[in-house]
PDB file of C-alpha atoms in Angstrom:
ATOM      1  CA  UNK C   9      67.018  27.934 -14.477  1.00 41.00           C
ATOM      2  CA  UNK C  10      64.042  25.588 -14.567  1.00 42.00           C
ATOM      3  CA  UNK C  11      60.955  26.785 -16.367  1.00 44.00           C
ATOM      4  CA  UNK C  12      57.628  25.513 -14.952  1.00 44.00           C
ATOM      5  CA  UNK C  13      54.954  24.651 -17.463  1.00 47.00           C
ATOM      6  CA  UNK C  14      51.990  26.856 -16.622  1.00 44.00           C
ATOM      7  CA  UNK C  15      49.846  26.124 -19.627  1.00 44.00           C
ATOM      8  CA  UNK C  16      46.125  26.530 -18.967  1.00 45.00           C
ATOM      9  CA  UNK C  17      45.528  22.766 -18.880  1.00 46.00           C
ATOM     10  CA  UNK C  18      48.152  22.204 -16.201  1.00 46.00           C
ATOM     11  CA  UNK C  19      48.109  25.416 -14.190  1.00 44.00           C
ATOM     12  CA  UNK C  20      48.191  24.827 -10.398  1.00 46.00           C
ATOM     13  CA  UNK C  21      44.735  24.789  -8.814  1.00 46.00           C
ATOM     14  CA  UNK C  22      42.935  24.493 -12.125  1.00 46.00           C
ATOM     15  CA  UNK C  23      40.381  21.713 -12.325  1.00 45.00           C
ATOM     16  CA  UNK C  24      40.475  19.396 -15.312  1.00 50.00           C
ATOM     17  CA  UNK C  25      38.361  20.506 -18.211  1.00 47.00           C
ATOM     18  CA  UNK C  26      34.730  19.558 -17.818  1.00 47.00           C
ATOM     19  CA  UNK C  27      35.051  18.636 -14.134  1.00 46.00           C
ATOM     20  CA  UNK C  28      32.710  21.388 -13.052  1.00 45.00           C
ATOM     21  CA  UNK C  29      30.012  20.384 -15.529  1.00 41.00           C
ATOM     22  CA  UNK C  30      30.130  16.614 -15.054  1.00 46.00           C
ATOM     23  CA  UNK C  31      26.662  15.145 -14.580  1.00 60.00           C
ATOM     24  CA  UNK C  32      25.803  11.997 -12.668  1.00 68.00           C
ATOM     25  CA  UNK C  33      24.085   9.310 -14.666  1.00 83.00           C
ATOM     26  CA  UNK C  34      20.447   8.668 -13.779  1.00 80.00           C
ATOM     27  CA  UNK C  35      20.193   5.087 -12.524  1.00 84.00           C
ATOM     28  CA  UNK C  36      17.424   3.080 -10.941  1.00 78.00           C
ATOM     29  CA  UNK C  37      19.252   3.003  -7.607  1.00 86.00           C
ATOM     30  CA  UNK C  38      19.612   6.793  -7.551  1.00 89.00           C
ATOM     31  CA  UNK C  39      15.953   7.321  -8.420  1.00 90.00           C
ATOM     32  CA  UNK C  40      15.024   4.893  -5.655  1.00 91.00           C
ATOM     33  CA  UNK C  41      17.166   6.776  -3.126  1.00 92.00           C
ATOM     34  CA  UNK C  42      15.563  10.029  -4.205  1.00 91.00           C
ATOM     35  CA  UNK C  43      12.039   8.679  -3.739  1.00 92.00           C
ATOM     36  CA  UNK C  44      13.037   7.158  -0.394  1.00 93.00           C
ATOM     37  CA  UNK C  45      14.299  10.550   0.789  1.00 92.00           C
ATOM     38  CA  UNK C  46      11.148  12.318  -0.412  1.00 91.00           C
ATOM     39  CA  UNK C  47       8.907   9.763   1.268  1.00 92.00           C
ATOM     40  CA  UNK C  48      10.492  10.065   4.708  1.00 92.00           C
ATOM     41  CA  UNK C  49      10.934  13.835   4.503  1.00 90.00           C
ATOM     42  CA  UNK C  50       7.145  14.314   4.467  1.00 86.00           C
ATOM     43  CA  UNK C  51       5.469  14.548   7.856  1.00 88.00           C
ATOM     44  CA  UNK C  52       2.317  13.070   6.337  1.00 87.00           C
ATOM     45  CA  UNK C  53       4.174   9.790   5.695  1.00 92.00           C
ATOM     46  CA  UNK C  54       5.043   9.336   9.357  1.00 93.00           C
ATOM     47  CA  UNK C  55       1.600  10.399  10.549  1.00 94.00           C
ATOM     48  CA  UNK C  56      -0.376   8.254   8.115  1.00 94.00           C
ATOM     49  CA  UNK C  57       1.734   5.160   8.737  1.00 96.00           C
ATOM     50  CA  UNK C  58       1.357   5.698  12.463  1.00 95.00           C
ATOM     51  CA  UNK C  59      -2.416   6.089  12.145  1.00 95.00           C
ATOM     52  CA  UNK C  60      -2.681   2.905  10.058  1.00 96.00           C
ATOM     53  CA  UNK C  61      -0.755   0.806  12.579  1.00 97.00           C
ATOM     54  CA  UNK C  62      -2.581   2.408  15.504  1.00 97.00           C
ATOM     55  CA  UNK C  63      -6.008   1.643  14.018  1.00 96.00           C
ATOM     56  CA  UNK C  64      -4.966  -1.914  13.216  1.00 96.00           C
ATOM     57  CA  UNK C  65      -3.841  -2.545  16.784  1.00 96.00           C
ATOM     58  CA  UNK C  66      -6.630  -0.582  18.470  1.00 96.00           C
ATOM     59  CA  UNK C  67      -9.579  -2.225  16.735  1.00 96.00           C
ATOM     60  CA  UNK C  68      -8.034  -5.683  16.924  1.00 95.00           C
ATOM     61  CA  UNK C  69      -7.353  -5.383  20.646  1.00 95.00           C
ATOM     62  CA  UNK C  70     -10.759  -3.927  21.477  1.00 95.00           C
ATOM     63  CA  UNK C  71     -12.498  -6.638  19.436  1.00 93.00           C
ATOM     64  CA  UNK C  72     -10.729  -9.325  21.463  1.00 91.00           C
ATOM     65  CA  UNK C  73     -11.860  -7.877  24.789  1.00 91.00           C
ATOM     66  CA  UNK C  74     -15.430  -7.060  23.755  1.00 90.00           C
ATOM     67  CA  UNK C  75     -16.207 -10.348  22.014  1.00 86.00           C
ATOM     68  CA  UNK C  76     -19.261 -12.110  23.352  1.00 77.00           C
ATOM     69  CA  UNK C  77     -20.750 -15.167  21.641  1.00 75.00           C
ATOM     70  CA  UNK C  78     -24.015 -14.545  23.514  1.00 63.00           C
ATOM     71  CA  UNK C  79     -24.367 -10.875  22.557  1.00 54.00           C
ATOM     72  CA  UNK C  80     -27.924  -9.633  22.107  1.00 41.00           C
ATOM     73  CA  UNK C  81     -28.642  -9.511  18.332  1.00 41.00           C
ATOM     74  CA  UNK C  82     -30.890  -6.494  18.943  1.00 37.00           C
ATOM     75  CA  UNK C  83     -28.165  -4.636  20.821  1.00 40.00           C
ATOM     76  CA  UNK C  84     -25.354  -2.488  19.433  1.00 42.00           C
ATOM     77  CA  UNK C  85     -23.243  -4.256  16.798  1.00 45.00           C
ATOM     78  CA  UNK C  86     -20.078  -5.924  18.049  1.00 50.00           C
ATOM     79  CA  UNK C  87     -17.248  -7.644  16.213  1.00 53.00           C
ATOM     80  CA  UNK C  88     -17.650 -11.376  15.996  1.00 50.00           C
ATOM     81  CA  UNK C  89     -20.805 -13.382  15.764  1.00 50.00           C
ATOM     82  CA  UNK C  90     -21.296 -16.554  13.815  1.00 49.00           C
ATOM     83  CA  UNK C  91     -18.159 -17.732  12.058  1.00 62.00           C
ATOM     84  CA  UNK C  92     -15.889 -15.405  14.018  1.00 81.00           C
ATOM     85  CA  UNK C  93     -12.438 -16.553  15.099  1.00 88.00           C
ATOM     86  CA  UNK C  94      -9.530 -15.024  16.971  1.00 91.00           C
ATOM     87  CA  UNK C  95      -7.806 -13.978  13.745  1.00 94.00           C
ATOM     88  CA  UNK C  96     -10.839 -12.241  12.236  1.00 93.00           C
ATOM     89  CA  UNK C  97     -11.253 -10.314  15.500  1.00 94.00           C
ATOM     90  CA  UNK C  98      -7.583  -9.324  15.553  1.00 94.00           C
ATOM     91  CA  UNK C  99      -7.869  -8.072  11.979  1.00 95.00           C
ATOM     92  CA  UNK C 100     -11.020  -6.019  12.550  1.00 95.00           C
ATOM     93  CA  UNK C 101      -9.013  -2.856  11.869  1.00 95.00           C
ATOM     94  CA  UNK C 102      -7.748  -3.930   8.435  1.00 96.00           C
ATOM     95  CA  UNK C 103     -10.478  -1.995   6.630  1.00 94.00           C
ATOM     96  CA  UNK C 104      -9.590   1.237   8.424  1.00 95.00           C
ATOM     97  CA  UNK C 105      -5.857   0.654   7.966  1.00 96.00           C
ATOM     98  CA  UNK C 106      -6.377   0.003   4.255  1.00 96.00           C
ATOM     99  CA  UNK C 107      -7.944   3.429   3.853  1.00 95.00           C
ATOM    100  CA  UNK C 108      -4.972   5.039   5.583  1.00 96.00           C
ATOM    101  CA  UNK C 109      -2.256   3.304   3.547  1.00 97.00           C
ATOM    102  CA  UNK C 110      -4.241   3.665   0.324  1.00 96.00           C
ATOM    103  CA  UNK C 111      -4.531   7.414   0.864  1.00 96.00           C
ATOM    104  CA  UNK C 112      -0.821   7.543   1.644  1.00 96.00           C
ATOM    105  CA  UNK C 113      -0.061   5.843  -1.666  1.00 96.00           C
ATOM    106  CA  UNK C 114      -2.257   8.325  -3.521  1.00 96.00           C
ATOM    107  CA  UNK C 115      -0.599  11.298  -1.831  1.00 93.00           C
ATOM    108  CA  UNK C 116       2.860   9.929  -2.601  1.00 93.00           C
ATOM    109  CA  UNK C 117       2.137  10.049  -6.327  1.00 92.00           C
ATOM    110  CA  UNK C 118      -0.747  12.442  -7.025  1.00 92.00           C
ATOM    111  CA  UNK C 119       0.551  14.884  -4.424  1.00 88.00           C
ATOM    112  CA  UNK C 120       3.403  15.805  -6.746  1.00 89.00           C
ATOM    113  CA  UNK C 121       0.922  16.777  -9.445  1.00 88.00           C
ATOM    114  CA  UNK C 122      -0.986  19.075  -7.113  1.00 85.00           C
ATOM    115  CA  UNK C 123       2.180  20.844  -5.942  1.00 86.00           C
ATOM    116  CA  UNK C 124       3.839  20.946  -9.375  1.00 85.00           C
ATOM    117  CA  UNK C 125       6.883  19.062  -8.088  1.00 87.00           C
ATOM    118  CA  UNK C 126       6.289  16.403 -10.726  1.00 87.00           C
ATOM    119  CA  UNK C 127       7.834  18.719 -13.339  1.00 89.00           C
ATOM    120  CA  UNK C 128      11.142  18.790 -11.479  1.00 89.00           C
ATOM    121  CA  UNK C 129      10.980  15.047 -10.850  1.00 87.00           C
ATOM    122  CA  UNK C 130      10.448  14.174 -14.502  1.00 87.00           C
ATOM    123  CA  UNK C 131      13.020  16.722 -15.642  1.00 87.00           C
ATOM    124  CA  UNK C 132      15.562  14.886 -13.502  1.00 87.00           C
ATOM    125  CA  UNK C 133      14.354  11.464 -14.694  1.00 88.00           C
ATOM    126  CA  UNK C 134      13.450  11.872 -18.386  1.00 85.00           C
ATOM    127  CA  UNK C 135      12.601   8.196 -18.834  1.00 88.00           C
ATOM    128  CA  UNK C 136       9.775   8.684 -16.307  1.00 90.00           C
ATOM    129  CA  UNK C 137       8.915   5.055 -15.575  1.00 93.00           C
ATOM    130  CA  UNK C 138      11.661   4.577 -12.944  1.00 92.00           C
ATOM    131  CA  UNK C 139       9.841   7.216 -10.895  1.00 93.00           C
ATOM    132  CA  UNK C 140       6.669   5.101 -10.801  1.00 94.00           C
ATOM    133  CA  UNK C 141       8.497   1.867 -10.031  1.00 94.00           C
ATOM    134  CA  UNK C 142      10.543   3.542  -7.292  1.00 95.00           C
ATOM    135  CA  UNK C 143       7.472   4.971  -5.574  1.00 96.00           C
ATOM    136  CA  UNK C 144       5.888   1.512  -5.550  1.00 96.00           C
ATOM    137  CA  UNK C 145       9.080  -0.151  -4.303  1.00 96.00           C
ATOM    138  CA  UNK C 146       9.480   2.407  -1.522  1.00 96.00           C
ATOM    139  CA  UNK C 147       5.981   2.238  -0.074  1.00 96.00           C
ATOM    140  CA  UNK C 148       5.235  -1.464  -0.566  1.00 96.00           C
ATOM    141  CA  UNK C 149       7.900  -3.022   1.695  1.00 96.00           C
ATOM    142  CA  UNK C 150       7.504  -0.296   4.335  1.00 97.00           C
ATOM    143  CA  UNK C 151       3.769  -0.944   4.657  1.00 97.00           C
ATOM    144  CA  UNK C 152       4.337  -4.709   4.514  1.00 97.00           C
ATOM    145  CA  UNK C 153       6.697  -4.668   7.503  1.00 97.00           C
ATOM    146  CA  UNK C 154       4.696  -2.219   9.623  1.00 97.00           C
ATOM    147  CA  UNK C 155       1.297  -3.758   8.842  1.00 97.00           C
ATOM    148  CA  UNK C 156       2.494  -7.289   9.554  1.00 97.00           C
ATOM    149  CA  UNK C 157       3.960  -6.125  12.867  1.00 97.00           C
ATOM    150  CA  UNK C 158       0.684  -4.334  13.647  1.00 97.00           C
ATOM    151  CA  UNK C 159      -1.379  -7.434  12.865  1.00 97.00           C
ATOM    152  CA  UNK C 160       0.835  -9.575  15.112  1.00 97.00           C
ATOM    153  CA  UNK C 161       0.562  -6.998  17.905  1.00 97.00           C
ATOM    154  CA  UNK C 162      -3.235  -6.831  17.572  1.00 96.00           C
ATOM    155  CA  UNK C 163      -3.498 -10.606  17.789  1.00 96.00           C
ATOM    156  CA  UNK C 164      -1.213 -10.883  20.808  1.00 95.00           C
ATOM    157  CA  UNK C 165      -2.777  -7.962  22.677  1.00 95.00           C
ATOM    158  CA  UNK C 166      -6.314  -9.186  22.061  1.00 93.00           C
ATOM    159  CA  UNK C 167      -5.583 -12.825  22.912  1.00 90.00           C
ATOM    160  CA  UNK C 168      -5.949 -12.411  26.726  1.00 91.00           C
ATOM    161  CA  UNK C 169      -9.496 -11.145  26.181  1.00 89.00           C
ATOM    162  CA  UNK C 170     -10.420 -14.464  24.552  1.00 88.00           C
ATOM    163  CA  UNK C 171      -9.087 -16.755  27.301  1.00 87.00           C
ATOM    164  CA  UNK C 172     -11.577 -19.548  27.868  1.00 80.00           C
ATOM    165  CA  UNK C 173     -13.499 -18.858  24.658  1.00 84.00           C
ATOM    166  CA  UNK C 174     -13.931 -21.590  22.052  1.00 89.00           C
ATOM    167  CA  UNK C 175     -12.508 -19.349  19.325  1.00 89.00           C
ATOM    168  CA  UNK C 176      -9.241 -18.656  21.183  1.00 87.00           C
ATOM    169  CA  UNK C 177      -6.119 -19.415  19.131  1.00 89.00           C
ATOM    170  CA  UNK C 178      -2.364 -19.112  19.476  1.00 89.00           C
ATOM    171  CA  UNK C 179       0.304 -18.163  16.949  1.00 91.00           C
ATOM    172  CA  UNK C 180       1.240 -21.816  16.601  1.00 88.00           C
ATOM    173  CA  UNK C 181      -2.186 -22.913  15.397  1.00 90.00           C
ATOM    174  CA  UNK C 182      -2.666 -23.805  11.755  1.00 91.00           C
ATOM    175  CA  UNK C 183      -3.069 -20.835   9.447  1.00 91.00           C
ATOM    176  CA  UNK C 184      -2.712 -18.100  12.081  1.00 94.00           C
ATOM    177  CA  UNK C 185       0.674 -16.757  11.017  1.00 95.00           C
ATOM    178  CA  UNK C 186      -0.311 -17.109   7.354  1.00 95.00           C
ATOM    179  CA  UNK C 187      -3.436 -15.003   7.925  1.00 95.00           C
ATOM    180  CA  UNK C 188      -1.612 -12.310   9.883  1.00 96.00           C
ATOM    181  CA  UNK C 189       1.119 -12.118   7.240  1.00 96.00           C
ATOM    182  CA  UNK C 190      -1.602 -12.065   4.576  1.00 96.00           C
ATOM    183  CA  UNK C 191      -3.035  -8.922   6.154  1.00 96.00           C
ATOM    184  CA  UNK C 192       0.375  -7.269   5.785  1.00 97.00           C
ATOM    185  CA  UNK C 193       0.617  -8.319   2.139  1.00 97.00           C
ATOM    186  CA  UNK C 194      -2.899  -7.044   1.449  1.00 97.00           C
ATOM    187  CA  UNK C 195      -2.198  -3.628   2.979  1.00 97.00           C
ATOM    188  CA  UNK C 196       1.093  -3.360   1.083  1.00 97.00           C
ATOM    189  CA  UNK C 197      -0.719  -4.041  -2.193  1.00 97.00           C
ATOM    190  CA  UNK C 198      -3.375  -1.467  -1.283  1.00 97.00           C
ATOM    191  CA  UNK C 199      -0.620   1.132  -0.811  1.00 97.00           C
ATOM    192  CA  UNK C 200       0.865   0.312  -4.231  1.00 97.00           C
ATOM    193  CA  UNK C 201      -2.660   0.404  -5.683  1.00 98.00           C
ATOM    194  CA  UNK C 202      -2.978   3.952  -4.313  1.00 96.00           C
ATOM    195  CA  UNK C 203       0.301   4.963  -5.968  1.00 96.00           C
ATOM    196  CA  UNK C 204      -0.902   3.594  -9.303  1.00 97.00           C
ATOM    197  CA  UNK C 205      -4.271   5.344  -9.065  1.00 97.00           C
ATOM    198  CA  UNK C 206      -2.568   8.632  -8.164  1.00 95.00           C
ATOM    199  CA  UNK C 207      -0.380   8.535 -11.273  1.00 95.00           C
ATOM    200  CA  UNK C 208      -3.219   7.313 -13.469  1.00 95.00           C
ATOM    201  CA  UNK C 209      -5.745   9.959 -12.402  1.00 94.00           C
ATOM    202  CA  UNK C 210      -3.308  12.742 -11.344  1.00 93.00           C
ATOM    203  CA  UNK C 211      -5.799  13.995  -8.779  1.00 92.00           C
ATOM    204  CA  UNK C 212      -5.591  13.239  -5.072  1.00 93.00           C
ATOM    205  CA  UNK C 213      -9.320  13.660  -4.476  1.00 94.00           C
ATOM    206  CA  UNK C 214     -10.285  11.672  -7.557  1.00 95.00           C
ATOM    207  CA  UNK C 215      -7.866   8.831  -6.833  1.00 96.00           C
ATOM    208  CA  UNK C 216      -8.965   8.566  -3.196  1.00 96.00           C
ATOM    209  CA  UNK C 217     -12.631   8.466  -4.266  1.00 96.00           C
ATOM    210  CA  UNK C 218     -11.924   5.704  -6.781  1.00 96.00           C
ATOM    211  CA  UNK C 219      -9.867   3.767  -4.219  1.00 96.00           C
ATOM    212  CA  UNK C 220     -12.679   3.876  -1.655  1.00 95.00           C
ATOM    213  CA  UNK C 221     -15.272   3.056  -4.310  1.00 94.00           C
ATOM    214  CA  UNK C 222     -13.388   0.010  -5.585  1.00 94.00           C
ATOM    215  CA  UNK C 223     -12.445  -1.442  -2.205  1.00 93.00           C
ATOM    216  CA  UNK C 224     -15.523  -0.626  -0.120  1.00 90.00           C
ATOM    217  CA  UNK C 225     -18.474   0.505  -2.236  1.00 90.00           C
ATOM    218  CA  UNK C 226     -18.250  -1.859  -5.208  1.00 88.00           C
ATOM    219  CA  UNK C 227     -18.845  -5.084  -3.205  1.00 84.00           C
ATOM    220  CA  UNK C 228     -22.028  -3.574  -1.757  1.00 83.00           C
ATOM    221  CA  UNK C 229     -23.313  -2.370  -5.114  1.00 84.00           C
ATOM    222  CA  UNK C 230     -22.628  -5.790  -6.601  1.00 81.00           C
ATOM    223  CA  UNK C 231     -25.399  -7.221  -4.423  1.00 81.00           C
ATOM    224  CA  UNK C 232     -27.836  -5.494  -6.779  1.00 84.00           C
ATOM    225  CA  UNK C 233     -26.789  -7.850  -9.569  1.00 83.00           C
ATOM    226  CA  UNK C 234     -28.778 -11.005 -10.330  1.00 85.00           C
ATOM    227  CA  UNK C 235     -27.836 -13.797  -7.928  1.00 83.00           C
ATOM    228  CA  UNK C 236     -26.094 -15.892 -10.557  1.00 84.00           C
ATOM    229  CA  UNK C 237     -23.951 -12.942 -11.678  1.00 86.00           C
ATOM    230  CA  UNK C 238     -23.179 -11.914  -8.113  1.00 84.00           C
ATOM    231  CA  UNK C 239     -22.024 -15.388  -7.075  1.00 86.00           C
ATOM    232  CA  UNK C 240     -19.786 -15.607 -10.141  1.00 87.00           C
ATOM    233  CA  UNK C 241     -18.270 -12.112 -10.124  1.00 89.00           C
ATOM    234  CA  UNK C 242     -18.191 -11.134  -6.454  1.00 89.00           C
ATOM    235  CA  UNK C 243     -15.126 -13.176  -5.406  1.00 91.00           C
ATOM    236  CA  UNK C 244     -13.057 -11.427  -8.100  1.00 93.00           C
ATOM    237  CA  UNK C 245     -13.767  -7.865  -6.995  1.00 93.00           C
ATOM    238  CA  UNK C 246     -10.577  -6.302  -5.583  1.00 93.00           C
ATOM    239  CA  UNK C 247     -11.871  -5.882  -2.036  1.00 91.00           C
ATOM    240  CA  UNK C 248     -13.293  -9.405  -1.814  1.00 91.00           C
ATOM    241  CA  UNK C 249     -10.234 -11.012  -3.411  1.00 93.00           C
ATOM    242  CA  UNK C 250      -7.986  -9.089  -1.049  1.00 93.00           C
ATOM    243  CA  UNK C 251      -9.954 -10.078   2.062  1.00 92.00           C
ATOM    244  CA  UNK C 252      -9.594 -13.761   1.178  1.00 93.00           C
ATOM    245  CA  UNK C 253      -5.845 -13.221   1.484  1.00 93.00           C
ATOM    246  CA  UNK C 254      -6.006 -12.940   5.256  1.00 94.00           C
ATOM    247  CA  UNK C 255      -9.094 -15.024   6.042  1.00 92.00           C
ATOM    248  CA  UNK C 256      -8.330 -17.922   8.365  1.00 90.00           C
ATOM    249  CA  UNK C 257     -11.406 -19.873   7.275  1.00 84.00           C
ATOM    250  CA  UNK C 258     -12.333 -20.010   3.611  1.00 79.00           C
ATOM    251  CA  UNK C 259     -16.008 -19.086   3.336  1.00 79.00           C
ATOM    252  CA  UNK C 260     -18.385 -20.541   0.781  1.00 76.00           C
ATOM    253  CA  UNK C 261     -17.896 -19.014  -2.651  1.00 78.00           C
ATOM    254  CA  UNK C 262     -14.747 -17.114  -1.664  1.00 85.00           C
ATOM    255  CA  UNK C 263     -11.350 -17.551  -3.271  1.00 90.00           C
ATOM    256  CA  UNK C 264      -8.538 -19.419  -1.588  1.00 92.00           C
ATOM    257  CA  UNK C 265      -5.751 -17.261  -0.115  1.00 92.00           C
ATOM    258  CA  UNK C 266      -3.446 -18.040  -3.029  1.00 94.00           C
ATOM    259  CA  UNK C 267      -6.094 -17.298  -5.629  1.00 94.00           C
ATOM    260  CA  UNK C 268      -7.085 -14.120  -3.778  1.00 94.00           C
ATOM    261  CA  UNK C 269      -3.469 -12.959  -3.837  1.00 96.00           C
ATOM    262  CA  UNK C 270      -3.203 -13.641  -7.559  1.00 96.00           C
ATOM    263  CA  UNK C 271      -6.445 -11.817  -8.368  1.00 96.00           C
ATOM    264  CA  UNK C 272      -5.789  -8.762  -6.217  1.00 97.00           C
ATOM    265  CA  UNK C 273      -2.170  -8.527  -7.359  1.00 97.00           C
ATOM    266  CA  UNK C 274      -3.505  -8.731 -10.914  1.00 97.00           C
ATOM    267  CA  UNK C 275      -5.784  -5.740 -10.296  1.00 96.00           C
ATOM    268  CA  UNK C 276      -2.822  -3.800  -8.912  1.00 97.00           C
ATOM    269  CA  UNK C 277      -0.605  -4.816 -11.855  1.00 97.00           C
ATOM    270  CA  UNK C 278      -3.222  -3.737 -14.418  1.00 97.00           C
ATOM    271  CA  UNK C 279      -3.596  -0.368 -12.689  1.00 97.00           C
ATOM    272  CA  UNK C 280       0.186   0.070 -12.594  1.00 97.00           C
ATOM    273  CA  UNK C 281       0.338  -0.746 -16.307  1.00 96.00           C
ATOM    274  CA  UNK C 282      -2.295   1.911 -17.025  1.00 96.00           C
ATOM    275  CA  UNK C 283      -0.410   4.425 -14.891  1.00 96.00           C
ATOM    276  CA  UNK C 284       2.837   3.622 -16.703  1.00 95.00           C
ATOM    277  CA  UNK C 285       1.156   4.044 -20.093  1.00 95.00           C
ATOM    278  CA  UNK C 286      -0.229   7.456 -19.179  1.00 93.00           C
ATOM    279  CA  UNK C 287       2.974   8.601 -17.504  1.00 91.00           C
ATOM    280  CA  UNK C 288       5.038   7.633 -20.523  1.00 89.00           C
ATOM    281  CA  UNK C 289       2.647   8.770 -23.236  1.00 81.00           C
ATOM    282  CA  UNK C 290       1.226  12.097 -22.018  1.00 78.00           C
ATOM    283  CA  UNK C 291       2.593  15.454 -20.904  1.00 67.00           C
ATOM    284  CA  UNK C 292       2.633  16.500 -17.272  1.00 64.00           C
TER     285      UNK C 292
END
C-alpha cells in the first residue's frame, strides 16, 4: 500500500507558505500607472482638457476671421493691431487655455489634500517623491500633445479668414511650426507648474490664486517699478518668459524662444524642488 505524504506543507490545494501575504514592490512604473489611472478616472480631467483645447481653437479661429488692419482704434478691441501676425492671432486663446491646464494641474495634486486621499496615496508609496514625479509625468505629455494639436487646428481653421492679408502665413513659413509647438510646450509646463504649486501649498484655492497671480497679474504690477528695473526684470517673469516661447517675432527687450524656455522651465523646476522638499520633509 502506498502512503501519500499529506504534511501541511504539501497537502493538496494548500498554497505555499506566505503566498497569500506576498506584497508587490513599489516601483516607479507602478506609481506612474496608478497616477495615470487616477487622472483619467476623474471627469474633471476630461472636461478641463476639453475646455482648454476648445478655447484655444475657438479664440484662434475667431481672431483669424475678425482681424482687420484698418479697425477703428476707438471701437471695441479686436485681436491684432500693430505687430500682429497669423501665428499671434491663432494663439490668442493661449492665455485662457493656460488657466484651464494650470487649474487642472493644481486639482491633480492639491485635490488629494482636500479629499484626504493623499493619506492613502502616501501610505502606498512611503518614499513620497515618486508620487510628485508621476503626477508631473502624467499631465505634462498629455497637455503637450493636446495643446500642440489645438494650436495647429486654430492656425489652420483661422487661415482662410486671412486670405489676401499681408500677415497671412502657411505652416511652411519660417518659424510657424516652431511657434505652434512652443505654445504646446508652454501649456505643458504651465500644467506641471500647477501640480508643483498644488503640492507646495496643499490648497486648491491658494494654489490657483498664486498661479493666476504669477502668470497674469505679476507682469502688470511690474509696470509700477522704475523703468530701468522693469526693462531688466520683466523678461524674466514667468508669464513673459513663457510667452516668448511661442512668439513668432522677437519683440524688443524680450527673450529669445530658447532663453524663454530655459527661464520658464527654471521657474517650474524651482517650484517642483520646493514641492518635493515639503512633501518629503513634512507630515500630510
